[in-house]
Amino acid sequence: MALEALDRLGSKAARILMYPFEWSLDSNQTTRPNQLLRIAETLYKATLIPVQVQRVDTGDRTWAESFTKLLAFNQTRFRRVLSFDSDSTLLQHMYELFLLPRCPVALPRAYWINPKEHILSSQVMLIEPSEFEFDRVLQAIKDKGEDDFDMEIVNKLYQDNAMILPHRPYNLLTGEFRAEDHSHYLGNELEEWHPDAALSEAKLLHFSDWPIPKPWISTPEHLREEKPPKCQLHQTTGVENCRSRDIWLGLYSDFRERRQTICGLLPLPPPDPLRKRHRTKRVEPAAHQPVFLIGSPLMRTATI
């Protein structure tokens, strides 16, 4: 789906898909992963890179395989790669990021966490691959604590020296449409929240909505009824405004419709039980998910 969005938006950068090496590319096989990989390669012109899924069996299994995305630091055939999570919707092109000054990594803050902590988000990362940085990442994984995963590794290495991308427009959470206080996203307490404007300016939307499961997983009936954004009454006119709710519901419907149309896949059954995730309040399946990258070739600047 991300590859389809890159194609539809006219992305000129190389498209890279890292996938579990056990997924076969044998043209004689008819498994769904096999079919989807061949579609990615032929229809969307993606470079397919088989990788060993990086799994750690300690701590919370939700992010046990999240280290896999850090293999982007090893894609040294490219001058730069822009990595984003598969639980995202690409809304606009992000060519301009390839023109930023050189740096090992550029990424936004996790704005939904206490801003005073200056936590970095790893949902989208502009990376300058190198053997040196990849060795640092591997060593940090080796030395990690039990509850450390991809986001903790990135913060350990780069919290004080990364280039910071503005989360507006590069990292909007779907959970923002359910929030009552938008000051962290807006960056101040004076600006008024306008859901249509927020969606219009966003370039990357990340599905993070505890306790709502990821959009490829069916939402239990009680959550569908209890957890949509609340309609708000205008303080002056008294008119009910349900725009945040309508947008939020539409984002999930759009994802599922595109997943079925493009990938031929129906939603998975809901996990049991749904468990709270402490750091970002997100729920993710343990199943392998591809890692999407777009890259600027090693000896060329990005094509805009």
PDB file of C-alpha atoms in Angstrom:
ATOM      1  CA  MET A   1       0.000   0.000   0.000  1.00  0.00           C
ATOM      2  CA  ALA A   2       2.840   2.386   0.743  1.00  0.00           C
ATOM      3  CA  LEU A   3       4.341   1.517  -2.623  1.00  0.00           C
ATOM      4  CA  GLU A   4       1.040   2.269  -4.327  1.00  0.00           C
ATOM      5  CA  ALA A   5       0.957   5.657  -2.575  1.00  0.00           C
ATOM      6  CA  LEU A   6       4.529   6.432  -3.676  1.00  0.00           C
ATOM      7  CA  ASP A   7       3.597   5.513  -7.233  1.00  0.00           C
ATOM      8  CA  ARG A   8       0.353   7.515  -7.175  1.00  0.00           C
ATOM      9  CA  LEU A   9       2.135  10.564  -5.756  1.00  0.00           C
ATOM     10  CA  GLY A  10       4.777  10.355  -8.465  1.00  0.00           C
ATOM     11  CA  SER A  11       7.767   9.641  -6.249  1.00  0.00           C
ATOM     12  CA  LYS A  12      11.020   9.761  -8.256  1.00  0.00           C
ATOM     13  CA  ALA A  13      13.264   8.230  -5.585  1.00  0.00           C
ATOM     14  CA  ALA A  14      14.109   4.540  -5.634  1.00  0.00           C
ATOM     15  CA  ARG A  15      11.577   2.388  -3.775  1.00  0.00           C
ATOM     16  CA  ILE A  16      12.932  -0.236  -1.437  1.00  0.00           C
ATOM     17  CA  LEU A  17      11.066  -3.008   0.322  1.00  0.00           C
ATOM     18  CA  MET A  18      12.850  -5.027   3.004  1.00  0.00           C
ATOM     19  CA  TYR A  19      10.992  -8.277   3.596  1.00  0.00           C
ATOM     20  CA  PRO A  20      11.556 -11.515   5.580  1.00  0.00           C
ATOM     21  CA  PHE A  21      13.992 -13.706   3.653  1.00  0.00           C
ATOM     22  CA  GLU A  22      11.750 -16.772   4.082  1.00  0.00           C
ATOM     23  CA  TRP A  23       9.146 -15.187   1.797  1.00  0.00           C
ATOM     24  CA  SER A  24       9.837 -16.835  -1.546  1.00  0.00           C
ATOM     25  CA  LEU A  25      10.074 -15.055  -4.903  1.00  0.00           C
ATOM     26  CA  ASP A  26       9.688 -18.321  -6.793  1.00  0.00           C
ATOM     27  CA  SER A  27       7.303 -17.600  -9.680  1.00  0.00           C
ATOM     28  CA  ASN A  28       5.891 -21.116  -9.331  1.00  0.00           C
ATOM     29  CA  GLN A  29       4.591 -20.395  -5.851  1.00  0.00           C
ATOM     30  CA  THR A  30       1.177 -18.855  -5.281  1.00  0.00           C
ATOM     31  CA  THR A  31       1.299 -17.850  -1.631  1.00  0.00           C
ATOM     32  CA  ARG A  32      -0.062 -14.397  -0.914  1.00  0.00           C
ATOM     33  CA  PRO A  33       3.293 -12.979   0.289  1.00  0.00           C
ATOM     34  CA  ASN A  34       4.868 -14.312  -2.925  1.00  0.00           C
ATOM     35  CA  GLN A  35       2.196 -12.677  -5.074  1.00  0.00           C
ATOM     36  CA  LEU A  36       2.460  -9.359  -3.249  1.00  0.00           C
ATOM     37  CA  LEU A  37       6.246  -9.275  -3.542  1.00  0.00           C
ATOM     38  CA  ARG A  38       6.013  -9.819  -7.294  1.00  0.00           C
ATOM     39  CA  ILE A  39       3.420  -7.047  -7.570  1.00  0.00           C
ATOM     40  CA  ALA A  40       5.709  -4.738  -5.595  1.00  0.00           C
ATOM     41  CA  GLU A  41       8.579  -5.501  -7.939  1.00  0.00           C
ATOM     42  CA  THR A  42       6.799  -5.452 -11.293  1.00  0.00           C
ATOM     43  CA  LEU A  43       3.958  -2.978 -10.858  1.00  0.00           C
ATOM     44  CA  TYR A  44       5.482  -0.547  -8.366  1.00  0.00           C
ATOM     45  CA  LYS A  45       9.146  -0.939  -9.415  1.00  0.00           C
ATOM     46  CA  ALA A  46      10.371  -1.675  -5.905  1.00  0.00           C
ATOM     47  CA  THR A  47      13.829  -3.003  -5.143  1.00  0.00           C
ATOM     48  CA  LEU A  48      13.247  -6.088  -3.001  1.00  0.00           C
ATOM     49  CA  ILE A  49      15.774  -6.730  -0.245  1.00  0.00           C
ATOM     50  CA  PRO A  50      15.401  -9.957   1.765  1.00  0.00           C
ATOM     51  CA  VAL A  51      16.479  -9.556   5.379  1.00  0.00           C
ATOM     52  CA  GLN A  52      16.684 -11.606   8.523  1.00  0.00           C
ATOM     53  CA  VAL A  53      13.932 -10.338  10.805  1.00  0.00           C
ATOM     54  CA  GLN A  54      15.621  -8.950  13.914  1.00  0.00           C
ATOM     55  CA  ARG A  55      13.752 -10.503  16.816  1.00  0.00           C
ATOM     56  CA  VAL A  56      14.518 -10.299  20.516  1.00  0.00           C
ATOM     57  CA  ASP A  57      12.637 -12.662  22.820  1.00  0.00           C
ATOM     58  CA  THR A  58      12.780 -10.541  25.963  1.00  0.00           C
ATOM     59  CA  GLY A  59      10.395  -7.830  27.059  1.00  0.00           C
ATOM     60  CA  ASP A  60       7.131  -6.926  25.333  1.00  0.00           C
ATOM     61  CA  ARG A  61       6.519  -9.079  22.253  1.00  0.00           C
ATOM     62  CA  THR A  62       4.632  -6.196  20.604  1.00  0.00           C
ATOM     63  CA  TRP A  63       7.933  -4.646  19.520  1.00  0.00           C
ATOM     64  CA  ALA A  64      10.029  -7.830  19.522  1.00  0.00           C
ATOM     65  CA  GLU A  65      10.690  -7.476  15.787  1.00  0.00           C
ATOM     66  CA  SER A  66      10.830  -3.689  15.668  1.00  0.00           C
ATOM     67  CA  PHE A  67      14.631  -3.723  15.408  1.00  0.00           C
ATOM     68  CA  THR A  68      14.249  -4.861  11.793  1.00  0.00           C
ATOM     69  CA  LYS A  69      13.610  -1.303  10.636  1.00  0.00           C
ATOM     70  CA  LEU A  70      17.081  -0.350  11.889  1.00  0.00           C
ATOM     71  CA  LEU A  71      18.575  -2.420   9.066  1.00  0.00           C
ATOM     72  CA  ALA A  72      17.956   0.708   7.024  1.00  0.00           C
ATOM     73  CA  PHE A  73      21.242   2.001   8.478  1.00  0.00           C
ATOM     74  CA  ASN A  74      22.976  -0.767   6.497  1.00  0.00           C
ATOM     75  CA  GLN A  75      21.584   0.081   3.037  1.00  0.00           C
ATOM     76  CA  THR A  76      24.872   1.626   1.962  1.00  0.00           C
ATOM     77  CA  ARG A  77      24.167   1.408  -1.774  1.00  0.00           C
ATOM     78  CA  PHE A  78      22.087   4.548  -1.184  1.00  0.00           C
ATOM     79  CA  ARG A  79      23.289   7.975  -0.103  1.00  0.00           C
ATOM     80  CA  ARG A  80      20.136   8.454   1.931  1.00  0.00           C
ATOM     81  CA  VAL A  81      17.024   6.464   2.737  1.00  0.00           C
ATOM     82  CA  LEU A  82      13.709   7.635   4.104  1.00  0.00           C
ATOM     83  CA  SER A  83      12.188   4.917   6.253  1.00  0.00           C
ATOM     84  CA  PHE A  84       8.609   4.861   7.464  1.00  0.00           C
ATOM     85  CA  ASP A  85       6.509   2.274   9.249  1.00  0.00           C
ATOM     86  CA  SER A  86       3.994   0.053   7.489  1.00  0.00           C
ATOM     87  CA  ASP A  87       1.249   1.188   9.893  1.00  0.00           C
ATOM     88  CA  SER A  88       1.249   4.570   8.167  1.00  0.00           C
ATOM     89  CA  THR A  89      -0.530   6.301   5.317  1.00  0.00           C
ATOM     90  CA  LEU A  90       1.550   8.477   3.029  1.00  0.00           C
ATOM     91  CA  LEU A  91      -0.532  11.576   2.279  1.00  0.00           C
ATOM     92  CA  GLN A  92       1.927  13.760   0.357  1.00  0.00           C
ATOM     93  CA  HIS A  93       5.359  13.392  -1.171  1.00  0.00           C
ATOM     94  CA  MET A  94       8.378  14.162   1.003  1.00  0.00           C
ATOM     95  CA  TYR A  95      11.015  14.772  -1.687  1.00  0.00           C
ATOM     96  CA  GLU A  96      12.257  17.864   0.104  1.00  0.00           C
ATOM     97  CA  LEU A  97      13.772  15.800   2.913  1.00  0.00           C
ATOM     98  CA  PHE A  98      16.471  14.502   0.582  1.00  0.00           C
ATOM     99  CA  LEU A  99      17.712  18.084   0.182  1.00  0.00           C
ATOM    100  CA  LEU A 100      18.370  18.620   3.892  1.00  0.00           C
ATOM    101  CA  PRO A 101      21.972  19.131   5.055  1.00  0.00           C
ATOM    102  CA  ARG A 102      23.891  15.919   5.568  1.00  0.00           C
ATOM    103  CA  CYS A 103      23.559  14.203   8.935  1.00  0.00           C
ATOM    104  CA  PRO A 104      23.508  10.582  10.172  1.00  0.00           C
ATOM    105  CA  VAL A 105      19.778  10.679  10.921  1.00  0.00           C
ATOM    106  CA  ALA A 106      16.900  13.140  10.948  1.00  0.00           C
ATOM    107  CA  LEU A 107      13.609  12.350  12.663  1.00  0.00           C
ATOM    108  CA  PRO A 108      10.739  14.042  14.514  1.00  0.00           C
ATOM    109  CA  ARG A 109      10.049  14.214  18.222  1.00  0.00           C
ATOM    110  CA  ALA A 110       7.424  11.962  19.786  1.00  0.00           C
ATOM    111  CA  TYR A 111       5.223  14.974  20.438  1.00  0.00           C
ATOM    112  CA  TRP A 112       2.555  12.966  22.304  1.00  0.00           C
ATOM    113  CA  ILE A 113       5.050  12.195  25.080  1.00  0.00           C
ATOM    114  CA  ASN A 114       6.004  14.937  27.552  1.00  0.00           C
ATOM    115  CA  PRO A 115       7.741  17.514  25.311  1.00  0.00           C
ATOM    116  CA  LYS A 116      10.209  18.331  28.089  1.00  0.00           C
ATOM    117  CA  GLU A 117      11.695  14.839  27.690  1.00  0.00           C
ATOM    118  CA  HIS A 118      12.618  15.491  24.029  1.00  0.00           C
ATOM    119  CA  ILE A 119      11.916  11.888  22.998  1.00  0.00           C
ATOM    120  CA  LEU A 120      12.582  11.015  19.367  1.00  0.00           C
ATOM    121  CA  SER A 121      10.075   9.093  17.271  1.00  0.00           C
ATOM    122  CA  SER A 122      11.317   6.310  14.979  1.00  0.00           C
ATOM    123  CA  GLN A 123       8.175   6.083  12.831  1.00  0.00           C
ATOM    124  CA  VAL A 124       9.825   8.101  10.069  1.00  0.00           C
ATOM    125  CA  MET A 125      13.591   8.462   9.738  1.00  0.00           C
ATOM    126  CA  LEU A 126      15.828  10.090   7.151  1.00  0.00           C
ATOM    127  CA  ILE A 127      18.996   8.012   7.369  1.00  0.00           C
ATOM    128  CA  GLU A 128      22.450   8.335   5.847  1.00  0.00           C
ATOM    129  CA  PRO A 129      23.494   4.667   5.768  1.00  0.00           C
ATOM    130  CA  SER A 130      27.050   3.842   6.735  1.00  0.00           C
ATOM    131  CA  GLU A 131      29.025   0.945   8.130  1.00  0.00           C
ATOM    132  CA  PHE A 132      30.028   3.100  11.108  1.00  0.00           C
ATOM    133  CA  GLU A 133      26.477   4.023  12.109  1.00  0.00           C
ATOM    134  CA  PHE A 134      25.200   0.500  11.528  1.00  0.00           C
ATOM    135  CA  ASP A 135      27.908  -0.885  13.822  1.00  0.00           C
ATOM    136  CA  ARG A 136      26.792   1.594  16.487  1.00  0.00           C
ATOM    137  CA  VAL A 137      23.191   0.450  16.085  1.00  0.00           C
ATOM    138  CA  LEU A 138      24.176  -3.220  16.364  1.00  0.00           C
ATOM    139  CA  GLN A 139      26.197  -2.566  19.506  1.00  0.00           C
ATOM    140  CA  ALA A 140      23.309  -0.606  21.063  1.00  0.00           C
ATOM    141  CA  ILE A 141      20.971  -3.511  20.363  1.00  0.00           C
ATOM    142  CA  LYS A 142      23.460  -5.890  21.922  1.00  0.00           C
ATOM    143  CA  ASP A 143      23.713  -3.722  25.052  1.00  0.00           C
ATOM    144  CA  LYS A 144      19.993  -2.905  25.296  1.00  0.00           C
ATOM    145  CA  GLY A 145      17.858  -3.240  28.395  1.00  0.00           C
ATOM    146  CA  GLU A 146      14.941  -5.657  28.638  1.00  0.00           C
ATOM    147  CA  ASP A 147      12.376  -2.984  27.774  1.00  0.00           C
ATOM    148  CA  ASP A 148      14.426  -1.293  25.053  1.00  0.00           C
ATOM    149  CA  PHE A 149      13.222  -1.526  21.461  1.00  0.00           C
ATOM    150  CA  ASP A 150      13.743   0.443  18.248  1.00  0.00           C
ATOM    151  CA  MET A 151      12.629   3.791  19.665  1.00  0.00           C
ATOM    152  CA  GLU A 152      14.794   3.418  22.767  1.00  0.00           C
ATOM    153  CA  ILE A 153      17.822   2.482  20.636  1.00  0.00           C
ATOM    154  CA  VAL A 154      17.355   5.533  18.428  1.00  0.00           C
ATOM    155  CA  ASN A 155      17.045   7.796  21.459  1.00  0.00           C
ATOM    156  CA  LYS A 156      20.082   6.285  23.144  1.00  0.00           C
ATOM    157  CA  LEU A 157      22.219   7.000  20.079  1.00  0.00           C
ATOM    158  CA  TYR A 158      20.770  10.198  18.659  1.00  0.00           C
ATOM    159  CA  GLN A 159      18.595  12.019  21.190  1.00  0.00           C
ATOM    160  CA  ASP A 160      21.086  14.848  21.629  1.00  0.00           C
ATOM    161  CA  ASN A 161      22.566  15.022  18.124  1.00  0.00           C
ATOM    162  CA  ALA A 162      19.919  14.126  15.527  1.00  0.00           C
ATOM    163  CA  MET A 163      18.515  16.640  13.099  1.00  0.00           C
ATOM    164  CA  ILE A 164      14.918  17.236  14.193  1.00  0.00           C
ATOM    165  CA  LEU A 165      12.120  17.074  11.639  1.00  0.00           C
ATOM    166  CA  PRO A 166       8.965  18.994  12.565  1.00  0.00           C
ATOM    167  CA  HIS A 167       6.178  16.611  13.494  1.00  0.00           C
ATOM    168  CA  ARG A 168       3.958  19.039  11.655  1.00  0.00           C
ATOM    169  CA  PRO A 169       3.722  17.814   8.895  1.00  0.00           C
ATOM    170  CA  TYR A 170       5.811  14.625   9.118  1.00  0.00           C
ATOM    171  CA  ASN A 171       4.302  12.682  12.003  1.00  0.00           C
ATOM    172  CA  LEU A 172       0.579  13.037  12.699  1.00  0.00           C
ATOM    173  CA  LEU A 173      -1.000  10.307  14.842  1.00  0.00           C
ATOM    174  CA  THR A 174      -4.552   9.142  14.244  1.00  0.00           C
ATOM    175  CA  GLY A 175      -4.939   9.338  18.029  1.00  0.00           C
ATOM    176  CA  GLU A 176      -4.690  13.119  17.740  1.00  0.00           C
ATOM    177  CA  PHE A 177      -8.241  13.166  16.378  1.00  0.00           C
ATOM    178  CA  ARG A 178      -9.431  11.505  19.608  1.00  0.00           C
ATOM    179  CA  ALA A 179      -7.445  13.786  21.900  1.00  0.00           C
ATOM    180  CA  GLU A 180      -9.069  16.537  23.940  1.00  0.00           C
ATOM    181  CA  ASP A 181      -5.866  18.537  24.414  1.00  0.00           C
ATOM    182  CA  HIS A 182      -4.050  19.325  21.156  1.00  0.00           C
ATOM    183  CA  SER A 183      -1.421  21.681  22.557  1.00  0.00           C
ATOM    184  CA  HIS A 184       1.401  19.160  22.190  1.00  0.00           C
ATOM    185  CA  TYR A 185       0.646  18.644  18.520  1.00  0.00           C
ATOM    186  CA  LEU A 186       0.000  22.323  17.796  1.00  0.00           C
ATOM    187  CA  GLY A 187       3.089  23.338  19.761  1.00  0.00           C
ATOM    188  CA  ASN A 188       1.273  25.978  21.773  1.00  0.00           C
ATOM    189  CA  GLU A 189      -1.868  26.553  23.838  1.00  0.00           C
ATOM    190  CA  LEU A 190      -3.200  29.468  21.793  1.00  0.00           C
ATOM    191  CA  GLU A 191      -3.828  27.919  18.382  1.00  0.00           C
ATOM    192  CA  GLU A 192      -7.239  26.395  17.777  1.00  0.00           C
ATOM    193  CA  TRP A 193      -7.485  22.779  16.632  1.00  0.00           C
ATOM    194  CA  HIS A 194      -8.961  22.363  13.167  1.00  0.00           C
ATOM    195  CA  PRO A 195      -9.032  18.672  12.153  1.00  0.00           C
ATOM    196  CA  ASP A 196      -9.357  19.354   8.428  1.00  0.00           C
ATOM    197  CA  ALA A 197      -6.395  21.719   8.501  1.00  0.00           C
ATOM    198  CA  ALA A 198      -4.297  19.207  10.465  1.00  0.00           C
ATOM    199  CA  LEU A 199      -5.037  16.454   7.956  1.00  0.00           C
ATOM    200  CA  SER A 200      -4.448  18.777   5.009  1.00  0.00           C
ATOM    201  CA  GLU A 201      -0.974  19.792   6.195  1.00  0.00           C
ATOM    202  CA  ALA A 202       0.122  16.282   7.216  1.00  0.00           C
ATOM    203  CA  LYS A 203       2.431  14.335   4.924  1.00  0.00           C
ATOM    204  CA  LEU A 204       2.574  11.120   6.924  1.00  0.00           C
ATOM    205  CA  LEU A 205      -0.189   9.710   9.105  1.00  0.00           C
ATOM    206  CA  HIS A 206       0.676   7.074  11.700  1.00  0.00           C
ATOM    207  CA  PHE A 207      -2.020   4.754  13.085  1.00  0.00           C
ATOM    208  CA  SER A 208      -1.573   4.877  16.840  1.00  0.00           C
ATOM    209  CA  ASP A 209      -4.801   4.771  18.808  1.00  0.00           C
ATOM    210  CA  TRP A 210      -4.729   2.689  21.983  1.00  0.00           C
ATOM    211  CA  PRO A 211      -6.901   0.709  22.615  1.00  0.00           C
ATOM    212  CA  ILE A 212      -7.937   0.609  18.943  1.00  0.00           C
ATOM    213  CA  PRO A 213      -5.915  -2.077  17.107  1.00  0.00           C
ATOM    214  CA  LYS A 214      -3.980  -1.393  13.934  1.00  0.00           C
ATOM    215  CA  PRO A 215      -6.137  -0.757  10.850  1.00  0.00           C
ATOM    216  CA  TRP A 216      -5.488  -4.177   9.302  1.00  0.00           C
ATOM    217  CA  ILE A 217      -7.047  -5.769  12.405  1.00  0.00           C
ATOM    218  CA  SER A 218     -10.789  -5.834  13.011  1.00  0.00           C
ATOM    219  CA  THR A 219     -11.899  -3.517  15.798  1.00  0.00           C
ATOM    220  CA  PRO A 220     -14.041  -5.236  18.465  1.00  0.00           C
ATOM    221  CA  GLU A 221     -17.649  -4.073  18.538  1.00  0.00           C
ATOM    222  CA  HIS A 222     -17.444  -2.475  21.979  1.00  0.00           C
ATOM    223  CA  LEU A 223     -14.431  -0.376  20.973  1.00  0.00           C
ATOM    224  CA  ARG A 224     -16.136   0.809  17.788  1.00  0.00           C
ATOM    225  CA  GLU A 225     -18.984   2.085  19.928  1.00  0.00           C
ATOM    226  CA  GLU A 226     -16.980   3.483  22.850  1.00  0.00           C
ATOM    227  CA  LYS A 227     -13.791   4.944  21.409  1.00  0.00           C
ATOM    228  CA  PRO A 228     -14.467   7.168  18.356  1.00  0.00           C
ATOM    229  CA  PRO A 229     -13.641  10.868  18.819  1.00  0.00           C
ATOM    230  CA  LYS A 230     -16.309  12.768  20.692  1.00  0.00           C
ATOM    231  CA  CYS A 231     -18.352  15.437  18.981  1.00  0.00           C
ATOM    232  CA  GLN A 232     -17.696  18.897  20.383  1.00  0.00           C
ATOM    233  CA  LEU A 233     -20.160  21.703  21.101  1.00  0.00           C
ATOM    234  CA  HIS A 234     -19.088  25.142  19.920  1.00  0.00           C
ATOM    235  CA  GLN A 235     -18.812  27.376  23.000  1.00  0.00           C
ATOM    236  CA  THR A 236     -20.510  30.316  21.305  1.00  0.00           C
ATOM    237  CA  THR A 237     -23.029  28.856  18.858  1.00  0.00           C
ATOM    238  CA  GLY A 238     -23.775  25.586  20.636  1.00  0.00           C
ATOM    239  CA  VAL A 239     -23.555  23.790  17.305  1.00  0.00           C
ATOM    240  CA  GLU A 240     -22.259  20.198  17.503  1.00  0.00           C
ATOM    241  CA  ASN A 241     -19.070  19.580  15.526  1.00  0.00           C
ATOM    242  CA  CYS A 242     -18.304  15.948  14.691  1.00  0.00           C
ATOM    243  CA  ARG A 243     -15.586  16.585  12.106  1.00  0.00           C
ATOM    244  CA  SER A 244     -12.775  14.915  14.099  1.00  0.00           C
ATOM    245  CA  ARG A 245     -14.921  11.801  14.439  1.00  0.00           C
ATOM    246  CA  ASP A 246     -15.813  11.756  10.745  1.00  0.00           C
ATOM    247  CA  ILE A 247     -12.188  12.146   9.661  1.00  0.00           C
ATOM    248  CA  TRP A 248     -10.992   9.488  12.109  1.00  0.00           C
ATOM    249  CA  LEU A 249     -13.577   6.948  10.970  1.00  0.00           C
ATOM    250  CA  GLY A 250     -12.771   7.763   7.366  1.00  0.00           C
ATOM    251  CA  LEU A 251      -9.038   7.172   7.865  1.00  0.00           C
ATOM    252  CA  TYR A 252      -9.639   3.643   9.109  1.00  0.00           C
ATOM    253  CA  SER A 253     -12.212   2.894   6.416  1.00  0.00           C
ATOM    254  CA  ASP A 254      -9.870   4.206   3.727  1.00  0.00           C
ATOM    255  CA  PHE A 255      -6.969   2.066   4.951  1.00  0.00           C
ATOM    256  CA  ARG A 256      -9.056  -1.105   5.000  1.00  0.00           C
ATOM    257  CA  GLU A 257     -10.593  -0.408   1.590  1.00  0.00           C
ATOM    258  CA  ARG A 258      -7.182   0.226   0.023  1.00  0.00           C
ATOM    259  CA  ARG A 259      -5.757  -2.880   1.688  1.00  0.00           C
ATOM    260  CA  GLN A 260      -8.520  -4.997   0.191  1.00  0.00           C
ATOM    261  CA  THR A 261      -8.364  -3.332  -3.244  1.00  0.00           C
ATOM    262  CA  ILE A 262      -4.576  -3.214  -3.608  1.00  0.00           C
ATOM    263  CA  CYS A 263      -3.518  -6.274  -1.617  1.00  0.00           C
ATOM    264  CA  GLY A 264      -6.651  -8.414  -1.746  1.00  0.00           C
ATOM    265  CA  LEU A 265      -6.558  -8.797   2.033  1.00  0.00           C
ATOM    266  CA  LEU A 266      -9.408  -8.655   4.533  1.00  0.00           C
ATOM    267  CA  PRO A 267      -8.943  -7.448   8.147  1.00  0.00           C
ATOM    268  CA  LEU A 268      -7.427  -9.900  10.610  1.00  0.00           C
ATOM    269  CA  PRO A 269      -9.433 -10.983  13.675  1.00  0.00           C
ATOM    270  CA  PRO A 270      -8.863  -8.829  16.778  1.00  0.00           C
ATOM    271  CA  PRO A 271      -6.099  -9.871  19.172  1.00  0.00           C
ATOM    272  CA  ASP A 272      -7.103 -11.450  22.461  1.00  0.00           C
ATOM    273  CA  PRO A 273      -6.494  -9.927  24.852  1.00  0.00           C
ATOM    274  CA  LEU A 274      -5.795  -6.343  23.852  1.00  0.00           C
ATOM    275  CA  ARG A 275      -3.042  -5.161  26.145  1.00  0.00           C
ATOM    276  CA  LYS A 276      -1.965  -1.634  26.993  1.00  0.00           C
ATOM    277  CA  ARG A 277       1.368  -0.485  25.593  1.00  0.00           C
ATOM    278  CA  HIS A 278       3.120   1.887  27.943  1.00  0.00           C
ATOM    279  CA  ARG A 279       5.346   4.019  25.784  1.00  0.00           C
ATOM    280  CA  THR A 280       3.092   5.101  22.914  1.00  0.00           C
ATOM    281  CA  LYS A 281      -0.197   3.425  23.828  1.00  0.00           C
ATOM    282  CA  ARG A 282      -0.188   1.523  20.588  1.00  0.00           C
ATOM    283  CA  VAL A 283      -1.102  -2.026  19.648  1.00  0.00           C
ATOM    284  CA  GLU A 284       0.773  -3.898  16.978  1.00  0.00           C
ATOM    285  CA  PRO A 285       0.637  -7.505  15.784  1.00  0.00           C
ATOM    286  CA  ALA A 286       3.569  -9.814  16.240  1.00  0.00           C
ATOM    287  CA  ALA A 287       3.353 -10.930  12.582  1.00  0.00           C
ATOM    288  CA  HIS A 288       6.109  -9.819  10.208  1.00  0.00           C
ATOM    289  CA  GLN A 289       5.470  -6.484   8.523  1.00  0.00           C
ATOM    290  CA  PRO A 290       7.517  -5.245   5.555  1.00  0.00           C
ATOM    291  CA  VAL A 291       9.708  -2.190   5.997  1.00  0.00           C
ATOM    292  CA  PHE A 292       9.242   0.556   3.411  1.00  0.00           C
ATOM    293  CA  LEU A 293      12.104   2.791   2.344  1.00  0.00           C
ATOM    294  CA  ILE A 294      12.656   5.309  -0.408  1.00  0.00           C
ATOM    295  CA  GLY A 295      16.218   6.109  -1.287  1.00  0.00           C
ATOM    296  CA  SER A 296      18.517   8.533  -3.022  1.00  0.00           C
ATOM    297  CA  PRO A 297      21.131   6.603  -5.078  1.00  0.00           C
ATOM    298  CA  LEU A 298      24.670   6.685  -3.762  1.00  0.00           C
ATOM    299  CA  MET A 299      26.223   8.782  -6.526  1.00  0.00           C
ATOM    300  CA  ARG A 300      23.273  11.041  -7.293  1.00  0.00           C
ATOM    301  CA  THR A 301      21.255  13.688  -5.565  1.00  0.00           C
ATOM    302  CA  ALA A 302      17.569  13.083  -5.006  1.00  0.00           C
ATOM    303  CA  THR A 303      15.371  13.640  -8.023  1.00  0.00           C
ATOM    304  CA  ILE A 304      12.695  16.207  -7.217  1.00  0.00           C
TER     305      ILE A 304
END
